C-alpha positions as YAML, in Angstrom:
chain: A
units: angstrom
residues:
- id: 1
  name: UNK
  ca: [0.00, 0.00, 0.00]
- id: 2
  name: UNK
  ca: [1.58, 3.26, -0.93]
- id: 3
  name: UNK
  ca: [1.63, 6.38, 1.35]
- id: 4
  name: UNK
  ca: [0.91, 9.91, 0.54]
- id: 5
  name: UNK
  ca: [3.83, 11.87, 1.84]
- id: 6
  name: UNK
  ca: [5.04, 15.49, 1.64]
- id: 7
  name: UNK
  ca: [9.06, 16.25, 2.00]
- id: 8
  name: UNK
  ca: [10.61, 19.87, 2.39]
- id: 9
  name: UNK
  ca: [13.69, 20.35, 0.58]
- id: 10
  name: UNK
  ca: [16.34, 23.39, 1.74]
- id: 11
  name: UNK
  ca: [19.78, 23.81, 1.10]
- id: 12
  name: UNK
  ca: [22.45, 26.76, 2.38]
- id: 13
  name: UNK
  ca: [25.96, 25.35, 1.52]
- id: 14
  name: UNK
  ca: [27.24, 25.16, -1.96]
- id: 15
  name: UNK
  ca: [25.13, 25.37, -5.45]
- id: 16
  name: UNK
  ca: [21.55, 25.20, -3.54]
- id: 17
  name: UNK
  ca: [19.59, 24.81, -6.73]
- id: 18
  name: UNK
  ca: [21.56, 21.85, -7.53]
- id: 19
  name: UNK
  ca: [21.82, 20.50, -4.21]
- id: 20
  name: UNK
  ca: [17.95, 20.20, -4.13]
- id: 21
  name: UNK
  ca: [17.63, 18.78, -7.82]
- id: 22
  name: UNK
  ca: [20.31, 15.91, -7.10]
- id: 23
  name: UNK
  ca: [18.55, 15.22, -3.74]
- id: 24
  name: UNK
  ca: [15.44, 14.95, -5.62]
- id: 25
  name: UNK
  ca: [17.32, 12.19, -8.22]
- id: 26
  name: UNK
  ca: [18.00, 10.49, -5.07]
- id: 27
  name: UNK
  ca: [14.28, 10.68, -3.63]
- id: 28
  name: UNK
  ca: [12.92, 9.29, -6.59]
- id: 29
  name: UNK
  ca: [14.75, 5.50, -6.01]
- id: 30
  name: UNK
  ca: [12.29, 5.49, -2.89]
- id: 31
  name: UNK
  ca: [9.64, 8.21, -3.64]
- id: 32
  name: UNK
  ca: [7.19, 8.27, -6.72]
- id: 33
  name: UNK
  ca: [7.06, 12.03, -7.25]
- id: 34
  name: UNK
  ca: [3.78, 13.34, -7.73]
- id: 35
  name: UNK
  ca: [4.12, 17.54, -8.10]
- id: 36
  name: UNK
  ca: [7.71, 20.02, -7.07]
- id: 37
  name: UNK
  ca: [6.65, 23.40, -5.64]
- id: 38
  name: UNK
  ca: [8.95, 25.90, -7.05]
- id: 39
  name: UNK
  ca: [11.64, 26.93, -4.88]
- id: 40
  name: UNK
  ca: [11.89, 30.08, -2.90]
- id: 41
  name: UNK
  ca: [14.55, 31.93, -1.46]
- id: 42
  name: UNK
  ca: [14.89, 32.45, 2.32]
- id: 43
  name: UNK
  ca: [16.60, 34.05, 4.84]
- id: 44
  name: UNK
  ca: [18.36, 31.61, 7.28]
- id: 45
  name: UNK
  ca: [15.41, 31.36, 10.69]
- id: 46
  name: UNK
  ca: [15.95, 29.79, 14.10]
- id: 47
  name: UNK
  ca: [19.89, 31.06, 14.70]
- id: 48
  name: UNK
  ca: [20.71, 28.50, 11.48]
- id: 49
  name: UNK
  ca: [24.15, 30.02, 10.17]
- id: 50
  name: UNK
  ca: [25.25, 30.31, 6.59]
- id: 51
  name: UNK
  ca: [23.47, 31.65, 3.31]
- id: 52
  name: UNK
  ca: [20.45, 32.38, 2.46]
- id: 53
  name: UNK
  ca: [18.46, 28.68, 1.69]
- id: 54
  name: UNK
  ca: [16.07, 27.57, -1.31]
- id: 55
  name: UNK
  ca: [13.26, 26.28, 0.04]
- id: 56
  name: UNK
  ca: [10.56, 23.77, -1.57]
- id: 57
  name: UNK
  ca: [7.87, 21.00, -1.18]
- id: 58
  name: UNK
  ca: [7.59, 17.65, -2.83]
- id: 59
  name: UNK
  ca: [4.89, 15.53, -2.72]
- id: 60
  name: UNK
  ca: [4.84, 11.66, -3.74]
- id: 61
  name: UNK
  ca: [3.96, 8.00, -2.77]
- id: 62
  name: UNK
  ca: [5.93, 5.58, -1.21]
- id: 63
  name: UNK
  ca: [6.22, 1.98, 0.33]
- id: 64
  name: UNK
  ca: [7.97, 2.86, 2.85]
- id: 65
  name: UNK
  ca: [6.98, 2.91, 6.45]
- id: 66
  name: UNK
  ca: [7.71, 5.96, 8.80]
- id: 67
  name: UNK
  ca: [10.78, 4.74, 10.19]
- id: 68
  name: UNK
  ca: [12.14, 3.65, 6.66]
- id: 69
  name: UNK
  ca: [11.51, 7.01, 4.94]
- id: 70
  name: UNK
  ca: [13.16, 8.46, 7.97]
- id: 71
  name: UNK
  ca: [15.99, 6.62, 7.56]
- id: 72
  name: UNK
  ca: [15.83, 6.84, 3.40]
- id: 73
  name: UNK
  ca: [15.53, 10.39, 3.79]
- id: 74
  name: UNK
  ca: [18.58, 10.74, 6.24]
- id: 75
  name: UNK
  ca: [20.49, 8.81, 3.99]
- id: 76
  name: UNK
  ca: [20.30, 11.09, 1.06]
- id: 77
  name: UNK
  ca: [21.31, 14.09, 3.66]
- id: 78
  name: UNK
  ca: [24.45, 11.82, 4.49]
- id: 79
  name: UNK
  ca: [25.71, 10.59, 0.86]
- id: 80
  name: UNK
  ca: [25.33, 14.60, 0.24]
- id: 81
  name: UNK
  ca: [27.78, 16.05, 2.63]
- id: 82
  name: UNK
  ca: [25.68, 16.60, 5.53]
- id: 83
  name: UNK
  ca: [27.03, 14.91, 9.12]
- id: 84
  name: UNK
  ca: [25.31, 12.16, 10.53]
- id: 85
  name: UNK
  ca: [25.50, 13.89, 13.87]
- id: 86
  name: UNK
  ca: [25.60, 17.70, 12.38]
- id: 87
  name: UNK
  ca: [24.69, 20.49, 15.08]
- id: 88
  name: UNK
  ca: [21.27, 21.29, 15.25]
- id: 89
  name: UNK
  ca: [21.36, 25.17, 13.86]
- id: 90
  name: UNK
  ca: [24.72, 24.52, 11.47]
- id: 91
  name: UNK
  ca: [24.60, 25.53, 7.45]
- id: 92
  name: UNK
  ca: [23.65, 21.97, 5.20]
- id: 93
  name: UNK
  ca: [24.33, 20.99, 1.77]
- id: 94
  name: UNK
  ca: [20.84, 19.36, 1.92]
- id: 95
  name: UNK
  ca: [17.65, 19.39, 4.48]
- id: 96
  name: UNK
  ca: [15.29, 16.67, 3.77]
- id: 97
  name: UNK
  ca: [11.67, 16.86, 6.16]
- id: 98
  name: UNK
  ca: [8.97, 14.62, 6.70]
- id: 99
  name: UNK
  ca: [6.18, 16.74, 6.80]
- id: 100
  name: UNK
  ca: [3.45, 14.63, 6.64]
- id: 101
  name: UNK
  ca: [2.83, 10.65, 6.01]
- id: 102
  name: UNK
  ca: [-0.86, 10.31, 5.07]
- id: 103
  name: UNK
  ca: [-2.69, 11.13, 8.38]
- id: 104
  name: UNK
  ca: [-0.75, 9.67, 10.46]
- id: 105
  name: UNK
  ca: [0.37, 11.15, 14.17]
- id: 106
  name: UNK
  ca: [3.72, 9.81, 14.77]
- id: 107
  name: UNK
  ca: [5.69, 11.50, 18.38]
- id: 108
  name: UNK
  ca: [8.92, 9.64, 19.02]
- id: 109
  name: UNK
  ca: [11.92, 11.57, 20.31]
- id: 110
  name: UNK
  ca: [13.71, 10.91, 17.02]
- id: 111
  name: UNK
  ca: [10.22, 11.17, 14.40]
- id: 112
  name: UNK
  ca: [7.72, 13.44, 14.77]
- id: 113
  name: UNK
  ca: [4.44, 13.42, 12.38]
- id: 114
  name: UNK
  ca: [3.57, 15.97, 11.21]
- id: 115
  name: UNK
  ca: [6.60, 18.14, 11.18]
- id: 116
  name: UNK
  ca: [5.62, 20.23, 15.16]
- id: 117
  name: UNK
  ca: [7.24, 23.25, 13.34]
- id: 118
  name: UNK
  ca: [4.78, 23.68, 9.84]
- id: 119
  name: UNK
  ca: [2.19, 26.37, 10.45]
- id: 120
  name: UNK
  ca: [5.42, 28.47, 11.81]
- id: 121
  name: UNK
  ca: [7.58, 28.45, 8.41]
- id: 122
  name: UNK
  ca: [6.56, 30.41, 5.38]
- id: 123
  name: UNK
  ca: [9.20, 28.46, 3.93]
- id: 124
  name: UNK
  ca: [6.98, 25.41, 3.85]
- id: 125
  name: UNK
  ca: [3.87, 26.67, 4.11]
- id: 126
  name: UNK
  ca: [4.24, 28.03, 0.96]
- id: 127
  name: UNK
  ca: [5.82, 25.70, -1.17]
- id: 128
  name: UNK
  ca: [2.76, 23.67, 0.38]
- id: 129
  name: UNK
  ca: [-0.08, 25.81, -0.68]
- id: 130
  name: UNK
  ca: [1.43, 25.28, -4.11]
- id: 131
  name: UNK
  ca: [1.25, 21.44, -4.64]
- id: 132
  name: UNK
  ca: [-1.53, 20.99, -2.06]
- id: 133
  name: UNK
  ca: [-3.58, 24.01, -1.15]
- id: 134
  name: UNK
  ca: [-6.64, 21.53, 0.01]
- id: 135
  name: UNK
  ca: [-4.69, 18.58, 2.23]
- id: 136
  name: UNK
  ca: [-5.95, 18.97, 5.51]
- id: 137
  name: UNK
  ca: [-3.34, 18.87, 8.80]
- id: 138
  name: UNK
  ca: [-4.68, 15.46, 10.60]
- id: 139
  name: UNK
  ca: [-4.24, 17.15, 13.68]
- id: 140
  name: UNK
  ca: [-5.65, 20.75, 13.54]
- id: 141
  name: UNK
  ca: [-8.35, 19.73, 11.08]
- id: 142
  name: UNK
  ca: [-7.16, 22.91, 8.89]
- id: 143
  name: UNK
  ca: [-6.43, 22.93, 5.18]
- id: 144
  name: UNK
  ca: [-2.94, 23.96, 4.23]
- id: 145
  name: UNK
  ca: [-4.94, 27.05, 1.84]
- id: 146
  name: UNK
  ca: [-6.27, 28.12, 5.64]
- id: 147
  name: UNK
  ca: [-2.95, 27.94, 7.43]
- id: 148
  name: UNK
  ca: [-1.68, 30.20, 4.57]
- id: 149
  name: UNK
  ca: [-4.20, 32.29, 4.90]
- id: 150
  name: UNK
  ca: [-3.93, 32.83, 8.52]
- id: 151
  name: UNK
  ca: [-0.16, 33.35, 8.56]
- id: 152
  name: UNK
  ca: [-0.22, 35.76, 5.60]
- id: 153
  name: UNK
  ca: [-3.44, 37.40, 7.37]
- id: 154
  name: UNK
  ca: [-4.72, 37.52, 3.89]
- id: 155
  name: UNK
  ca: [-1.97, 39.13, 2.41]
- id: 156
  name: UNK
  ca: [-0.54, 37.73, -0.41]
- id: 157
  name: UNK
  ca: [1.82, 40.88, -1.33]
- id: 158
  name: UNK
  ca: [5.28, 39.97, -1.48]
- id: 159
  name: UNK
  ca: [5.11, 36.19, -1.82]
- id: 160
  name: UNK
  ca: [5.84, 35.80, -5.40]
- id: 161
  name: UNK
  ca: [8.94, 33.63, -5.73]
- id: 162
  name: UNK
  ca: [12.36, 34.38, -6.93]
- id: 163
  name: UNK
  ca: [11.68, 33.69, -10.74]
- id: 164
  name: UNK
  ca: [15.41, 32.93, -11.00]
- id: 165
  name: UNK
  ca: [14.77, 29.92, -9.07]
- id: 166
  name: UNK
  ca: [11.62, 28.03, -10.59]
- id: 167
  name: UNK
  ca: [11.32, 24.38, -10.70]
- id: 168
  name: UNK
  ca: [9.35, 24.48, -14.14]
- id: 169
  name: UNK
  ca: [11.34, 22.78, -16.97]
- id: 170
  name: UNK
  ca: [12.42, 25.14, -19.95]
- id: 171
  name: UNK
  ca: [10.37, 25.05, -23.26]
- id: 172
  name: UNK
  ca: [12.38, 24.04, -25.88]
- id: 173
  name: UNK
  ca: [13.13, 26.36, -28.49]
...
């Protein structure tokens, strides 16, 4: 039985945009891809040092349990640069988050379901209203499109992403 899941993506360290489209090779051995939110730029939150990060959303199916993503995901971080034990607010090639996993409710020292930290990041909320404006948090019984709302206050001014930085794939001329 697959899983719905939704994954963040950021990188800080290095070529970002390329950081997040090799991660996202990497994903896919493990991860049937389903839709890429474009990628924004942001500033560095929570005392995490370095440059400023690209910031997306994936969403896709997998086989995997919890645990197994988890450890997929981690994984991926690892074969691209970033310490198994890395400090908690330290720069990273690569940032891979479980944000959700279907509906489930998952609170383990080491795995929490859904990410504690979503309806507090722009970041993520709004790579998330992109791909999936109507999935509803299992635990708050809100739609993504509301927690958007609510953060923004209604105010969609100055949201736009960094064009420079779009996931879309050229035309071909």
């Amino acid at each position: 039985m697959m899983a719905e899941v939704l994954i963040a993506l950021g990188s800080n360290l290095g070529n970002r945009r390329k950081n997040i489209f090799n991660a996202i090779e990497k994903i896919k051995k493990n991860i049937e891809i389903m839709r890429i939110s474009t990628l924004y730029r942001t500033e560095p939150q929570e005392g995490v040092s370095g440059n400023w990060f690209l910031n997306g959303v994936l969403s896709g199916k997998t086989c995997l349990s919890p645990e197994e993503l988890l450890e997929f995901l981690q994984s991926v971080e690892q074969e691209m640069g970033r310490p198994e034990n890395h400090k908690k607010n330290t720069a990273r090639t690569i940032d891979l988050d479980i944000l959700f996993y279907d509906n489930c409710f998952i609170k383990k020292p080491h795995l929490r379901i859904p990410h504690p930290k979503i309806n507090t990041r722009d970041f993520v909320l709004k790579g998330l209203v992109e791909i999936a404006p109507d999935f509803e948090h299992p635990e708050v019984k809100t739609t993504i499109k509301q927690m958007w709302k609510e953060m923004t206050n209604g105010d969609s001014r100055n949201k736009v992403p960094d064009k420079k930085y779009r996931c879309r794939s050229k035309k071909k001329k």
